[in-house]
mmCIF file of C-alpha atoms in Angstrom:
data_model
loop_
_atom_site.group_PDB
_atom_site.id
_atom_site.type_symbol
_atom_site.label_atom_id
_atom_site.label_comp_id
_atom_site.label_asym_id
_atom_site.label_seq_id
_atom_site.Cartn_x
_atom_site.Cartn_y
_atom_site.Cartn_z
ATOM 1 C CA MET V 25 -42.575 -1.650 -1.505
ATOM 2 C CA SER V 26 -43.601 -4.147 1.174
ATOM 3 C CA ASN V 27 -42.423 -3.780 4.748
ATOM 4 C CA GLU V 28 -42.164 -7.502 5.236
ATOM 5 C CA ARG V 29 -38.494 -8.570 5.801
ATOM 6 C CA THR V 30 -37.158 -10.878 3.072
ATOM 7 C CA PRO V 31 -33.954 -12.815 3.787
ATOM 8 C CA ILE V 32 -31.229 -12.303 1.318
ATOM 9 C CA ASN V 33 -29.077 -15.438 0.414
ATOM 10 C CA ILE V 34 -25.767 -14.761 -1.226
ATOM 11 C CA ASN V 35 -23.860 -17.605 -2.781
ATOM 12 C CA ALA V 36 -20.827 -15.810 -4.053
ATOM 13 C CA SER V 37 -17.595 -15.406 -1.989
ATOM 14 C CA VAL V 38 -15.951 -12.742 -3.875
ATOM 15 C CA VAL V 39 -15.917 -9.594 -1.761
ATOM 16 C CA GLY V 40 -17.658 -6.833 -3.266
ATOM 17 C CA VAL V 41 -18.175 -4.874 -0.054
ATOM 18 C CA SER V 42 -17.545 -5.983 3.538
ATOM 19 C CA VAL V 43 -19.978 -8.333 5.189
ATOM 20 C CA HIS V 44 -21.059 -5.846 7.714
ATOM 21 C CA ALA V 45 -21.920 -3.453 4.960
ATOM 22 C CA LEU V 46 -24.172 -6.031 3.050
ATOM 23 C CA HIS V 47 -26.036 -6.902 6.406
ATOM 24 C CA SER V 48 -26.676 -3.220 7.133
ATOM 25 C CA LEU V 49 -27.719 -2.664 3.603
ATOM 26 C CA GLU V 50 -30.122 -5.490 3.787
ATOM 27 C CA ASN V 51 -31.639 -4.082 7.119
ATOM 28 C CA ASN V 52 -32.084 -0.758 5.545
ATOM 29 C CA LEU V 53 -33.698 -1.719 2.414
ATOM 30 C CA ASN V 54 -35.879 -4.317 4.264
ATOM 31 C CA PRO V 55 -36.870 -2.925 7.553
ATOM 32 C CA VAL V 56 -38.619 -5.111 9.997
ATOM 33 C CA GLN V 57 -41.890 -3.769 11.487
ATOM 34 C CA GLU V 58 -41.183 -2.360 14.865
ATOM 35 C CA ASN V 59 -43.472 -1.756 17.820
ATOM 36 C CA PRO V 60 -44.207 1.959 18.257
ATOM 37 C CA SER V 61 -43.232 1.685 21.857
ATOM 38 C CA ASP V 62 -39.593 0.884 20.855
ATOM 39 C CA ASN V 63 -39.243 3.915 18.871
ATOM 40 C CA ASN V 64 -35.652 5.260 19.047
ATOM 41 C CA ALA V 65 -37.074 8.883 19.541
ATOM 42 C CA SER V 66 -37.589 8.043 23.164
ATOM 43 C CA SER V 67 -33.955 7.075 23.640
ATOM 44 C CA PRO V 68 -31.320 9.400 25.046
ATOM 45 C CA LEU V 69 -29.612 11.782 22.529
ATOM 46 C CA TYR V 70 -26.066 10.034 22.904
ATOM 47 C CA LYS V 71 -27.644 6.506 22.265
ATOM 48 C CA ARG V 72 -29.298 7.888 19.044
ATOM 49 C CA ILE V 73 -25.971 9.350 17.929
ATOM 50 C CA TRP V 74 -24.123 6.268 18.712
ATOM 51 C CA SER V 75 -26.739 4.066 16.940
ATOM 52 C CA LYS V 76 -26.464 6.345 13.850
ATOM 53 C CA CYS V 77 -22.722 6.119 13.892
ATOM 54 C CA GLN V 78 -23.034 2.313 14.068
ATOM 55 C CA SER V 79 -25.377 2.350 11.136
ATOM 56 C CA ILE V 80 -22.982 4.456 8.999
ATOM 57 C CA TYR V 81 -20.013 2.408 9.886
ATOM 58 C CA GLY V 82 -21.864 -0.791 9.110
ATOM 59 C CA THR V 83 -22.870 0.532 5.746
ATOM 60 C CA HIS V 84 -19.493 2.086 4.745
ATOM 61 C CA SER V 85 -17.001 0.218 6.875
ATOM 62 C CA PHE V 86 -14.805 -0.803 3.997
ATOM 63 C CA LEU V 87 -14.377 2.801 2.937
ATOM 64 C CA ILE V 88 -13.883 4.061 6.385
ATOM 65 C CA LYS V 89 -11.211 1.506 7.003
ATOM 66 C CA ALA V 90 -9.541 2.488 3.555
ATOM 67 C CA LEU V 91 -9.558 6.101 4.406
ATOM 68 C CA ILE V 92 -8.027 5.371 7.836
ATOM 69 C CA LEU V 93 -5.230 3.350 6.291
ATOM 70 C CA ILE V 94 -4.565 5.875 3.609
ATOM 71 C CA LEU V 95 -4.168 8.552 6.429
ATOM 72 C CA ILE V 96 -1.733 6.038 8.158
ATOM 73 C CA ALA V 97 0.125 5.709 4.937
ATOM 74 C CA PHE V 98 0.457 9.557 4.496
ATOM 75 C CA ALA V 99 1.755 9.745 8.076
ATOM 76 C CA TYR V 100 4.745 7.304 7.665
ATOM 77 C CA PRO V 101 4.897 5.959 4.066
ATOM 78 C CA PRO V 102 8.132 3.851 4.475
ATOM 79 C CA LEU V 103 6.303 1.327 6.437
ATOM 80 C CA GLY V 104 4.012 -0.030 3.930
ATOM 81 C CA ALA V 105 6.348 0.926 0.844
ATOM 82 C CA THR V 106 9.439 -0.835 2.145
ATOM 83 C CA TYR V 107 9.470 -2.484 5.544
ATOM 84 C CA LEU V 108 6.394 -4.708 5.065
ATOM 85 C CA ALA V 109 7.971 -6.079 1.725
ATOM 86 C CA PRO V 110 4.806 -5.269 -0.416
ATOM 87 C CA GLN V 111 6.622 -6.795 -3.559
ATOM 88 C CA ILE V 112 5.907 -10.141 -1.844
ATOM 89 C CA THR V 113 3.217 -9.634 0.613
ATOM 90 C CA ALA V 114 0.951 -7.453 -1.365
ATOM 91 C CA THR V 115 1.674 -8.113 -4.874
ATOM 92 C CA TRP V 116 1.802 -11.957 -4.558
ATOM 93 C CA ILE V 117 0.492 -13.439 -1.280
ATOM 94 C CA ALA V 118 -2.519 -11.280 -0.847
ATOM 95 C CA VAL V 119 -3.478 -11.176 -4.542
ATOM 96 C CA ILE V 120 -3.114 -14.997 -4.979
ATOM 97 C CA PHE V 121 -5.155 -15.575 -1.756
ATOM 98 C CA ILE V 122 -8.004 -13.344 -2.968
ATOM 99 C CA PHE V 123 -8.260 -14.948 -6.360
ATOM 100 C CA ILE V 124 -8.014 -18.592 -5.041
ATOM 101 C CA LEU V 125 -11.260 -17.848 -2.929
ATOM 102 C CA ALA V 126 -12.610 -15.888 -5.954
ATOM 103 C CA GLY V 127 -12.142 -19.060 -8.045
ATOM 104 C CA MET V 128 -13.810 -21.098 -5.495
ATOM 105 C CA GLY V 129 -16.818 -18.789 -5.284
ATOM 106 C CA ILE V 130 -17.370 -18.271 -9.201
ATOM 107 C CA LYS V 131 -20.388 -20.519 -10.085
ATOM 108 C CA THR V 132 -19.339 -21.542 -13.702
ATOM 109 C CA GLU V 133 -22.322 -23.878 -13.775
ATOM 110 C CA GLU V 134 -24.401 -20.592 -14.126
ATOM 111 C CA PHE V 135 -22.814 -20.231 -17.506
ATOM 112 C CA ALA V 136 -25.139 -22.778 -18.894
ATOM 113 C CA LYS V 137 -28.002 -20.420 -18.315
ATOM 114 C CA ALA V 138 -26.389 -17.856 -20.728
ATOM 115 C CA PHE V 139 -28.511 -18.666 -23.760
ATOM 116 C CA GLN V 140 -31.739 -18.466 -21.838
ATOM 117 C CA ARG V 141 -31.686 -14.594 -22.065
ATOM 118 C CA LEU V 142 -28.730 -14.141 -24.405
ATOM 119 C CA PRO V 143 -29.666 -10.641 -25.767
ATOM 120 C CA PHE V 144 -30.184 -9.236 -22.101
ATOM 121 C CA ASN V 145 -26.783 -10.960 -20.964
ATOM 122 C CA LEU V 146 -24.893 -9.468 -24.018
ATOM 123 C CA PHE V 147 -26.223 -6.019 -23.390
ATOM 124 C CA VAL V 148 -25.237 -5.936 -19.713
ATOM 125 C CA GLN V 149 -21.613 -7.102 -20.500
ATOM 126 C CA LEU V 150 -21.209 -4.804 -23.502
ATOM 127 C CA PHE V 151 -22.536 -1.873 -21.622
ATOM 128 C CA ASN V 152 -20.585 -2.438 -18.393
ATOM 129 C CA PHE V 153 -17.256 -3.125 -20.213
ATOM 130 C CA GLY V 154 -17.786 -1.104 -23.442
ATOM 131 C CA VAL V 155 -20.140 1.766 -23.054
ATOM 132 C CA VAL V 156 -19.193 2.810 -19.426
ATOM 133 C CA SER V 157 -15.505 2.601 -20.226
ATOM 134 C CA SER V 158 -15.735 4.630 -23.429
ATOM 135 C CA ILE V 159 -17.775 7.485 -22.008
ATOM 136 C CA VAL V 160 -15.580 7.874 -18.977
ATOM 137 C CA PHE V 161 -12.542 7.735 -21.225
ATOM 138 C CA GLY V 162 -13.772 10.441 -23.425
ATOM 139 C CA PHE V 163 -14.939 12.540 -20.454
ATOM 140 C CA SER V 164 -11.730 12.103 -18.597
ATOM 141 C CA ARG V 165 -9.491 13.138 -21.645
ATOM 142 C CA LEU V 166 -11.761 16.293 -21.839
ATOM 143 C CA MET V 167 -10.978 17.162 -18.257
ATOM 144 C CA VAL V 168 -7.227 16.573 -18.952
ATOM 145 C CA SER V 169 -7.420 19.022 -21.997
ATOM 146 C CA VAL V 170 -8.867 21.803 -19.872
ATOM 147 C CA ASN V 171 -6.393 21.271 -17.095
ATOM 148 C CA ALA V 172 -9.075 20.181 -14.726
ATOM 149 C CA LEU V 173 -7.603 16.960 -13.647
ATOM 150 C CA THR V 174 -4.141 15.525 -13.733
ATOM 151 C CA GLN V 175 -3.225 12.648 -15.983
ATOM 152 C CA SER V 176 -2.955 10.085 -13.230
ATOM 153 C CA LEU V 177 -6.439 10.819 -11.922
ATOM 154 C CA ALA V 178 -7.996 10.847 -15.289
ATOM 155 C CA ASP V 179 -6.302 7.494 -16.119
ATOM 156 C CA GLY V 180 -7.487 6.170 -12.717
ATOM 157 C CA MET V 181 -11.058 6.995 -13.778
ATOM 158 C CA THR V 182 -10.563 5.084 -17.057
ATOM 159 C CA ILE V 183 -9.101 2.131 -15.112
ATOM 160 C CA CYS V 184 -11.912 2.044 -12.845
ATOM 161 C CA ALA V 185 -14.633 2.245 -15.735
ATOM 162 C CA SER V 186 -12.846 -0.781 -17.528
ATOM 163 C CA LEU V 187 -13.422 -3.229 -14.590
ATOM 164 C CA PRO V 188 -15.992 -5.918 -14.162
ATOM 165 C CA ILE V 189 -19.232 -6.063 -12.264
ATOM 166 C CA THR V 190 -19.468 -6.536 -8.521
ATOM 167 C CA ILE V 191 -20.945 -9.767 -7.140
ATOM 168 C CA ASN V 192 -22.325 -9.252 -3.659
ATOM 169 C CA MET V 193 -23.493 -5.719 -4.037
ATOM 170 C CA VAL V 194 -25.246 -6.496 -7.306
ATOM 171 C CA LEU V 195 -27.110 -9.507 -5.893
ATOM 172 C CA VAL V 196 -28.218 -7.532 -2.847
ATOM 173 C CA LEU V 197 -29.461 -4.478 -4.769
ATOM 174 C CA THR V 198 -31.103 -6.596 -7.406
ATOM 175 C CA LYS V 199 -33.029 -8.650 -4.690
ATOM 176 C CA SER V 200 -33.957 -5.408 -3.010
ATOM 177 C CA ALA V 201 -35.250 -3.955 -6.029
ATOM 178 C CA GLY V 202 -37.275 -6.971 -7.099
ATOM 179 C CA GLY V 203 -35.053 -7.658 -10.055
ATOM 180 C CA ASP V 204 -34.087 -10.944 -11.705
ATOM 181 C CA GLU V 205 -31.755 -12.821 -9.219
ATOM 182 C CA ALA V 206 -30.742 -15.609 -11.775
ATOM 183 C CA SER V 207 -29.534 -12.976 -14.298
ATOM 184 C CA ALA V 208 -27.576 -11.103 -11.534
ATOM 185 C CA ILE V 209 -25.800 -14.283 -10.515
ATOM 186 C CA PHE V 210 -24.933 -15.189 -14.207
ATOM 187 C CA ASN V 211 -23.775 -11.824 -15.110
ATOM 188 C CA ALA V 212 -21.705 -11.340 -11.990
ATOM 189 C CA ALA V 213 -19.926 -14.554 -12.272
ATOM 190 C CA PHE V 214 -19.485 -14.287 -16.183
ATOM 191 C CA GLY V 215 -18.216 -10.723 -15.937
ATOM 192 C CA ASN V 216 -15.683 -11.289 -13.291
ATOM 193 C CA LEU V 217 -14.295 -14.385 -15.193
ATOM 194 C CA VAL V 218 -14.154 -12.456 -18.510
ATOM 195 C CA GLY V 219 -12.760 -9.321 -16.752
ATOM 196 C CA ILE V 220 -9.514 -11.157 -15.875
ATOM 197 C CA PHE V 221 -8.823 -11.000 -19.612
ATOM 198 C CA LEU V 222 -10.676 -8.282 -20.774
ATOM 199 C CA SER V 223 -10.237 -5.397 -18.272
ATOM 200 C CA PRO V 224 -6.342 -5.354 -18.639
ATOM 201 C CA ALA V 225 -6.918 -5.380 -22.570
ATOM 202 C CA LEU V 226 -9.211 -2.418 -22.333
ATOM 203 C CA ILE V 227 -7.019 -0.522 -19.786
ATOM 204 C CA LEU V 228 -3.974 -0.929 -21.875
ATOM 205 C CA GLY V 229 -5.887 -0.159 -25.075
ATOM 206 C CA TYR V 230 -7.299 3.085 -23.650
ATOM 207 C CA LEU V 231 -4.013 4.305 -21.722
ATOM 208 C CA GLY V 232 -1.557 2.804 -24.150
ATOM 209 C CA VAL V 233 1.717 1.045 -22.959
ATOM 210 C CA THR V 234 4.061 3.315 -21.230
ATOM 211 C CA GLY V 235 7.630 3.000 -20.117
ATOM 212 C CA GLU V 236 6.554 1.628 -16.828
ATOM 213 C CA VAL V 237 4.558 -0.941 -18.289
ATOM 214 C CA ASN V 238 5.929 -4.152 -20.073
ATOM 215 C CA MET V 239 3.186 -6.137 -21.893
ATOM 216 C CA GLY V 240 4.831 -9.410 -21.839
ATOM 217 C CA GLN V 241 5.538 -9.144 -18.065
ATOM 218 C CA VAL V 242 2.209 -7.848 -17.287
ATOM 219 C CA PHE V 243 0.280 -10.672 -18.953
ATOM 220 C CA PHE V 244 2.796 -13.132 -17.486
ATOM 221 C CA LYS V 245 2.221 -11.853 -13.903
ATOM 222 C CA LEU V 246 -1.505 -11.677 -14.308
ATOM 223 C CA GLY V 247 -1.270 -15.318 -15.417
ATOM 224 C CA LEU V 248 0.439 -16.406 -12.382
ATOM 225 C CA ARG V 249 -1.329 -14.139 -9.894
ATOM 226 C CA VAL V 250 -4.759 -13.969 -11.317
ATOM 227 C CA VAL V 251 -5.677 -16.737 -13.867
ATOM 228 C CA LEU V 252 -3.748 -19.528 -12.026
ATOM 229 C CA PRO V 253 -5.081 -18.950 -8.737
ATOM 230 C CA ILE V 254 -8.751 -18.810 -10.105
ATOM 231 C CA PHE V 255 -8.155 -22.018 -12.007
ATOM 232 C CA ILE V 256 -6.781 -23.583 -8.655
ATOM 233 C CA GLY V 257 -9.973 -22.394 -7.010
ATOM 234 C CA GLN V 258 -12.143 -23.833 -9.591
ATOM 235 C CA ILE V 259 -10.365 -27.150 -9.226
ATOM 236 C CA LEU V 260 -10.755 -27.118 -5.492
ATOM 237 C CA GLN V 261 -14.530 -26.278 -5.943
ATOM 238 C CA HIS V 262 -15.307 -29.039 -8.304
ATOM 239 C CA VAL V 263 -12.649 -31.722 -7.512
ATOM 240 C CA VAL V 264 -11.913 -31.439 -3.677
ATOM 241 C CA PRO V 265 -15.431 -31.170 -1.872
ATOM 242 C CA PRO V 266 -13.658 -31.169 1.475
ATOM 243 C CA ALA V 267 -11.907 -27.876 0.600
ATOM 244 C CA LYS V 268 -15.211 -26.432 -0.742
ATOM 245 C CA GLU V 269 -17.137 -27.477 2.403
ATOM 246 C CA PHE V 270 -14.296 -26.027 4.771
ATOM 247 C CA VAL V 271 -14.386 -22.546 3.053
ATOM 248 C CA LYS V 272 -18.213 -22.764 3.096
ATOM 249 C CA GLN V 273 -18.198 -23.623 6.894
ATOM 250 C CA TYR V 274 -15.868 -20.781 7.751
ATOM 251 C CA LYS V 275 -17.213 -18.533 5.100
ATOM 252 C CA LYS V 276 -17.409 -15.393 7.489
ATOM 253 C CA TYR V 277 -13.722 -15.555 8.500
ATOM 254 C CA PHE V 278 -12.559 -16.211 4.797
ATOM 255 C CA LYS V 279 -14.522 -12.986 3.825
ATOM 256 C CA THR V 280 -13.010 -10.957 6.602
ATOM 257 C CA ALA V 281 -9.534 -12.307 5.457
ATOM 258 C CA GLN V 282 -10.269 -11.221 1.806
ATOM 259 C CA GLU V 283 -11.251 -7.848 3.258
ATOM 260 C CA CYS V 284 -8.076 -7.442 5.252
ATOM 261 C CA CYS V 285 -5.918 -8.427 2.169
ATOM 262 C CA LEU V 286 -7.751 -5.767 -0.088
ATOM 263 C CA LEU V 287 -7.116 -3.259 2.634
ATOM 264 C CA PHE V 288 -3.555 -4.341 3.040
ATOM 265 C CA ILE V 289 -2.890 -3.710 -0.757
ATOM 266 C CA ILE V 290 -4.656 -0.460 -0.671
ATOM 267 C CA TYR V 291 -2.326 0.635 2.208
ATOM 268 C CA THR V 292 0.945 -0.444 0.451
ATOM 269 C CA VAL V 293 -0.345 1.076 -2.743
ATOM 270 C CA PHE V 294 -0.700 4.487 -1.009
ATOM 271 C CA CYS V 295 2.366 4.176 1.064
ATOM 272 C CA LYS V 296 4.377 3.650 -2.301
ATOM 273 C CA THR V 297 2.468 6.742 -3.784
ATOM 274 C CA PHE V 298 3.132 8.998 -0.822
ATOM 275 C CA LEU V 299 6.812 8.005 -0.582
ATOM 276 C CA GLN V 300 7.334 9.016 -4.299
ATOM 277 C CA GLY V 301 5.123 12.215 -4.065
ATOM 278 C CA MET V 302 1.714 13.015 -5.604
ATOM 279 C CA GLU V 303 1.168 15.167 -8.546
ATOM 280 C CA ALA V 304 -2.438 15.786 -7.668
ATOM 281 C CA SER V 305 -3.657 18.552 -5.391
ATOM 282 C CA VAL V 306 -6.367 18.138 -2.768
ATOM 283 C CA GLY V 307 -8.626 20.335 -4.844
ATOM 284 C CA GLN V 308 -8.304 18.061 -7.876
ATOM 285 C CA ILE V 309 -9.081 14.974 -5.815
ATOM 286 C CA PHE V 310 -12.250 16.477 -4.459
ATOM 287 C CA LEU V 311 -13.153 17.544 -8.170
ATOM 288 C CA MET V 312 -12.462 13.885 -9.271
ATOM 289 C CA ILE V 313 -14.849 12.672 -6.457
ATOM 290 C CA ALA V 314 -17.563 15.118 -7.935
ATOM 291 C CA LEU V 315 -16.839 13.986 -11.420
ATOM 292 C CA GLN V 316 -17.149 10.225 -10.460
ATOM 293 C CA PHE V 317 -20.494 10.896 -8.918
ATOM 294 C CA PHE V 318 -21.604 12.719 -12.074
ATOM 295 C CA MET V 319 -20.356 10.021 -14.323
ATOM 296 C CA LEU V 320 -22.074 7.235 -12.299
ATOM 297 C CA CYS V 321 -25.428 9.172 -12.445
ATOM 298 C CA VAL V 322 -24.979 9.686 -16.243
ATOM 299 C CA VAL V 323 -24.267 5.907 -17.055
ATOM 300 C CA MET V 324 -27.057 4.804 -14.750
ATOM 301 C CA VAL V 325 -29.681 7.134 -16.566
ATOM 302 C CA LEU V 326 -28.327 5.978 -19.875
ATOM 303 C CA ALA V 327 -28.634 2.250 -18.920
ATOM 304 C CA TRP V 328 -32.130 2.737 -17.501
ATOM 305 C CA THR V 329 -33.124 4.474 -20.598
ATOM 306 C CA CYS V 330 -31.771 1.842 -22.920
ATOM 307 C CA LEU V 331 -33.303 -1.053 -20.780
ATOM 308 C CA ARG V 332 -36.637 0.648 -20.812
ATOM 309 C CA VAL V 333 -36.492 0.760 -24.604
ATOM 310 C CA LEU V 334 -35.014 -2.722 -25.429
ATOM 311 C CA PHE V 335 -36.554 -4.855 -22.743
ATOM 312 C CA ARG V 336 -39.814 -2.791 -22.147
ATOM 313 C CA ASN V 337 -41.931 -5.665 -21.021
ATOM 314 C CA GLU V 338 -39.345 -7.244 -18.653
ATOM 315 C CA PRO V 339 -39.163 -5.052 -15.555
ATOM 316 C CA LYS V 340 -37.361 -7.641 -13.502
ATOM 317 C CA LEU V 341 -34.528 -7.623 -16.172
ATOM 318 C CA GLN V 342 -34.534 -3.737 -16.167
ATOM 319 C CA ALA V 343 -34.047 -3.642 -12.343
ATOM 320 C CA MET V 344 -31.065 -6.073 -12.570
ATOM 321 C CA GLY V 345 -29.538 -4.383 -15.585
ATOM 322 C CA LEU V 346 -29.669 -0.911 -13.960
ATOM 323 C CA PHE V 347 -27.072 -2.206 -11.192
ATOM 324 C CA GLY V 348 -25.363 -4.774 -13.615
ATOM 325 C CA CYS V 349 -24.638 -2.264 -16.209
ATOM 326 C CA THR V 350 -22.867 0.302 -14.061
ATOM 327 C CA HIS V 351 -21.329 -1.357 -10.953
ATOM 328 C CA LYS V 352 -17.471 -1.916 -10.631
ATOM 329 C CA THR V 353 -15.643 -4.459 -8.477
ATOM 330 C CA VAL V 354 -13.113 -3.357 -6.012
ATOM 331 C CA ALA V 355 -12.387 -6.913 -5.006
ATOM 332 C CA MET V 356 -10.851 -7.648 -8.377
ATOM 333 C CA GLY V 357 -10.013 -4.161 -9.461
ATOM 334 C CA VAL V 358 -7.513 -3.331 -6.581
ATOM 335 C CA PRO V 359 -5.380 -6.521 -7.307
ATOM 336 C CA LEU V 360 -5.601 -6.078 -11.147
ATOM 337 C CA ILE V 361 -4.453 -2.395 -10.906
ATOM 338 C CA ASN V 362 -1.614 -3.321 -8.486
ATOM 339 C CA ALA V 363 -0.612 -6.179 -10.943
ATOM 340 C CA ILE V 364 -0.442 -3.963 -14.001
ATOM 341 C CA TYR V 365 1.206 -0.838 -12.398
ATOM 342 C CA GLU V 366 3.047 -2.196 -9.405
ATOM 343 C CA SER V 367 6.283 -0.277 -10.384
ATOM 344 C CA ASN V 368 4.445 2.982 -11.187
ATOM 345 C CA PRO V 369 4.586 5.432 -8.322
ATOM 346 C CA MET V 370 1.300 6.768 -9.234
ATOM 347 C CA VAL V 371 -0.586 3.499 -8.698
ATOM 348 C CA GLY V 372 -2.290 5.022 -5.557
ATOM 349 C CA LEU V 373 -3.937 7.646 -7.839
ATOM 350 C CA TYR V 374 -4.848 5.107 -10.295
ATOM 351 C CA THR V 375 -6.744 3.160 -7.414
ATOM 352 C CA LEU V 376 -8.501 6.060 -5.840
ATOM 353 C CA PRO V 377 -11.269 6.716 -8.385
ATOM 354 C CA LEU V 378 -12.271 3.066 -7.865
ATOM 355 C CA LEU V 379 -12.410 3.531 -4.096
ATOM 356 C CA ILE V 380 -14.762 6.447 -4.634
ATOM 357 C CA TRP V 381 -16.923 4.677 -7.369
ATOM 358 C CA HIS V 382 -17.517 1.674 -5.082
ATOM 359 C CA PRO V 383 -19.236 3.398 -2.086
ATOM 360 C CA MET V 384 -20.979 5.699 -4.357
ATOM 361 C CA GLN V 385 -22.671 2.833 -6.426
ATOM 362 C CA LEU V 386 -23.844 1.391 -3.108
ATOM 363 C CA VAL V 387 -25.237 4.792 -1.729
ATOM 364 C CA ILE V 388 -27.045 5.601 -4.943
ATOM 365 C CA GLY V 389 -28.174 1.848 -5.376
ATOM 366 C CA SER V 390 -29.796 1.698 -1.979
ATOM 367 C CA PHE V 391 -31.481 5.003 -2.523
ATOM 368 C CA VAL V 392 -32.923 4.076 -5.858
ATOM 369 C CA ALA V 393 -33.742 0.416 -5.043
ATOM 370 C CA PRO V 394 -37.164 1.084 -3.327
ATOM 371 C CA TYR V 395 -38.281 3.354 -6.158
ATOM 372 C CA VAL V 396 -37.360 0.475 -8.689
ATOM 373 C CA ALA V 397 -38.917 -2.058 -6.650
ATOM 374 C CA ALA V 398 -42.242 -0.056 -6.799
ATOM 375 C CA TYR V 399 -41.849 0.437 -10.565
ATOM 376 C CA VAL V 400 -41.394 -3.291 -11.106
ATOM 377 C CA LYS V 401 -44.468 -4.226 -9.192
ATOM 378 C CA ARG V 402 -46.615 -1.667 -10.772
ATOM 379 C CA ARG V 403 -45.258 -2.639 -14.319
ATOM 380 C CA GLU V 404 -45.809 -6.235 -13.681
ATOM 381 C CA GLU V 405 -49.395 -5.601 -12.858
ATOM 382 C CA GLU V 406 -49.840 -3.561 -15.912
ATOM 383 C CA ILE V 407 -48.399 -6.219 -18.046
ATOM 384 C CA SER V 408 -50.533 -8.961 -16.429
ATOM 385 C CA SER V 409 -53.575 -6.846 -16.870
ATOM 386 C CA THR V 410 -52.874 -6.159 -20.508
ATOM 387 C CA VAL V 411 -52.274 -10.003 -21.137
ATOM 388 C CA GLN V 412 -55.580 -10.913 -19.389
ATOM 389 C CA GLU V 413 -57.363 -8.318 -21.551
ATOM 390 C CA GLU V 414 -55.981 -9.649 -24.725
ATOM 391 C CA LYS V 415 -56.821 -13.325 -23.705
ATOM 392 C CA SER V 416 -60.364 -12.444 -22.988
ATOM 393 C CA GLU V 417 -60.730 -10.422 -26.089
ATOM 394 C CA GLY V 418 -59.221 -13.379 -27.948
ATOM 395 C CA GLY V 419 -61.511 -15.768 -26.297
ATOM 396 C CA THR V 420 -64.520 -13.812 -27.115
ATOM 397 C CA THR V 421 -63.504 -13.498 -30.767
ATOM 398 C CA SER V 422 -62.657 -17.168 -31.234
ATOM 399 C CA GLY V 423 -65.677 -18.373 -29.161
ATOM 400 C CA GLY V 424 -68.241 -17.129 -31.639
ATOM 401 C CA PRO V 425 -67.286 -19.268 -34.577
ATOM 402 C CA ASP V 426 -66.777 -22.332 -32.116
ATOM 403 C CA GLU V 427 -70.200 -21.890 -30.708
ATOM 404 C CA THR V 428 -71.833 -21.629 -34.289
ATOM 405 C CA THR V 429 -69.822 -24.575 -35.499
ATOM 406 C CA ILE V 430 -71.234 -26.658 -32.576
ATOM 407 C CA GLN V 431 -74.716 -25.551 -33.165
ATOM 408 C CA ASP V 432 -74.401 -26.178 -37.000
ATOM 409 C CA GLU V 433 -73.212 -29.644 -36.165
ATOM 410 C CA MET V 434 -76.039 -30.305 -33.705
ATOM 411 C CA GLU V 435 -78.570 -29.138 -36.375
ATOM 412 C CA GLN V 436 -76.887 -31.248 -39.038
ATOM 413 C CA GLY V 437 -77.243 -34.223 -36.729
ATOM 414 C CA VAL V 438 -80.972 -33.745 -36.173
ATOM 415 C CA VAL V 439 -81.505 -33.571 -39.897
ATOM 416 C CA GLU V 440 -79.770 -36.800 -40.345
ATOM 417 C CA ASP V 441 -81.794 -38.356 -37.687
ATOM 418 C CA LYS V 442 -85.066 -37.400 -39.388
ATOM 419 C CA THR V 443 -83.726 -38.544 -42.622
ATOM 420 C CA ASP V 444 -82.809 -41.944 -41.270
ATOM 421 C CA SER V 445 -86.210 -42.259 -39.630
#
């Protein structure tokens, strides 16, 4: 992988991870060539430790903030569960704000490119929604049957697996791995739009309709909190150019506000869970973390194998598909979970597996991206070499008869000249 820094341009506004995490990930995956005299090894120990801490915080700032808020929620649950009026502030105001900006960021014009690579796009969406969710659902039921996990944590794993693809994270990792960026933009936008309808259907299909869930109310609230705000965001994007330019001009601040809304939802969700009491032990939570890591590795290996077989001569699509098939969005996932299970006291445990999957896909993705980029470069060189060899062989084979034909025509012309004379 080249050491030359390549700037990353992200045109989506839905928050997959924090802005700081994306900048840090970009810097880590595309390091700038440094002067040996500026090596950090010569710095004092405390500066190196501080620099390392800053790097870790920059990469995982969202997770660190979420964990801090979960601890605060544990310390005094009534604040977020009652006094901050989460029924209005978290479930309505924060969610609507997030999805209006999401609607302004989804590039629906990219949908026109769907038929350019229809088989690949269908594979990514079917794998992300169908294959991942069915595998995780089956595995989580097995864990419940052997009493390894509580029902709520197992359900949370299934809910996480039923969510759509991230946007920002997939774009960054696809770029760093040398993948097809146009396919990443389309699948991210399309997956998030379809996920508004498909994810609740998958979740309720897998887990069933319990006494805490009223189907009619769920879809009515999803329509008001999710579909309508996204529709308004699309209208603002296409009909009101000043609004679009205003958001674009202050994009950094709006992204920060989106992240704060997500963190506020997470805080109130866990306040509610801690206030009602948790059925899962600390040991089961750590087991769930290990199982989420195992599941993510399994589906990534499976996706990579299928991509190598089905799209063997398209390494850039393989690179994009590795991330697109397995990533899950926290930006749309947290509000969706809160909208479906707002009255369920276990909503915090339903959200926790997603908060684990999200940073894991970043860590694993940033680890494998350089290797995938090297593979893409090597495979493209092999394909290019093969194509050139086939062309040269074809040219040699077809050149013989052509030269013979030309020679015969020349001889025929000479004979005719002699006959005329």
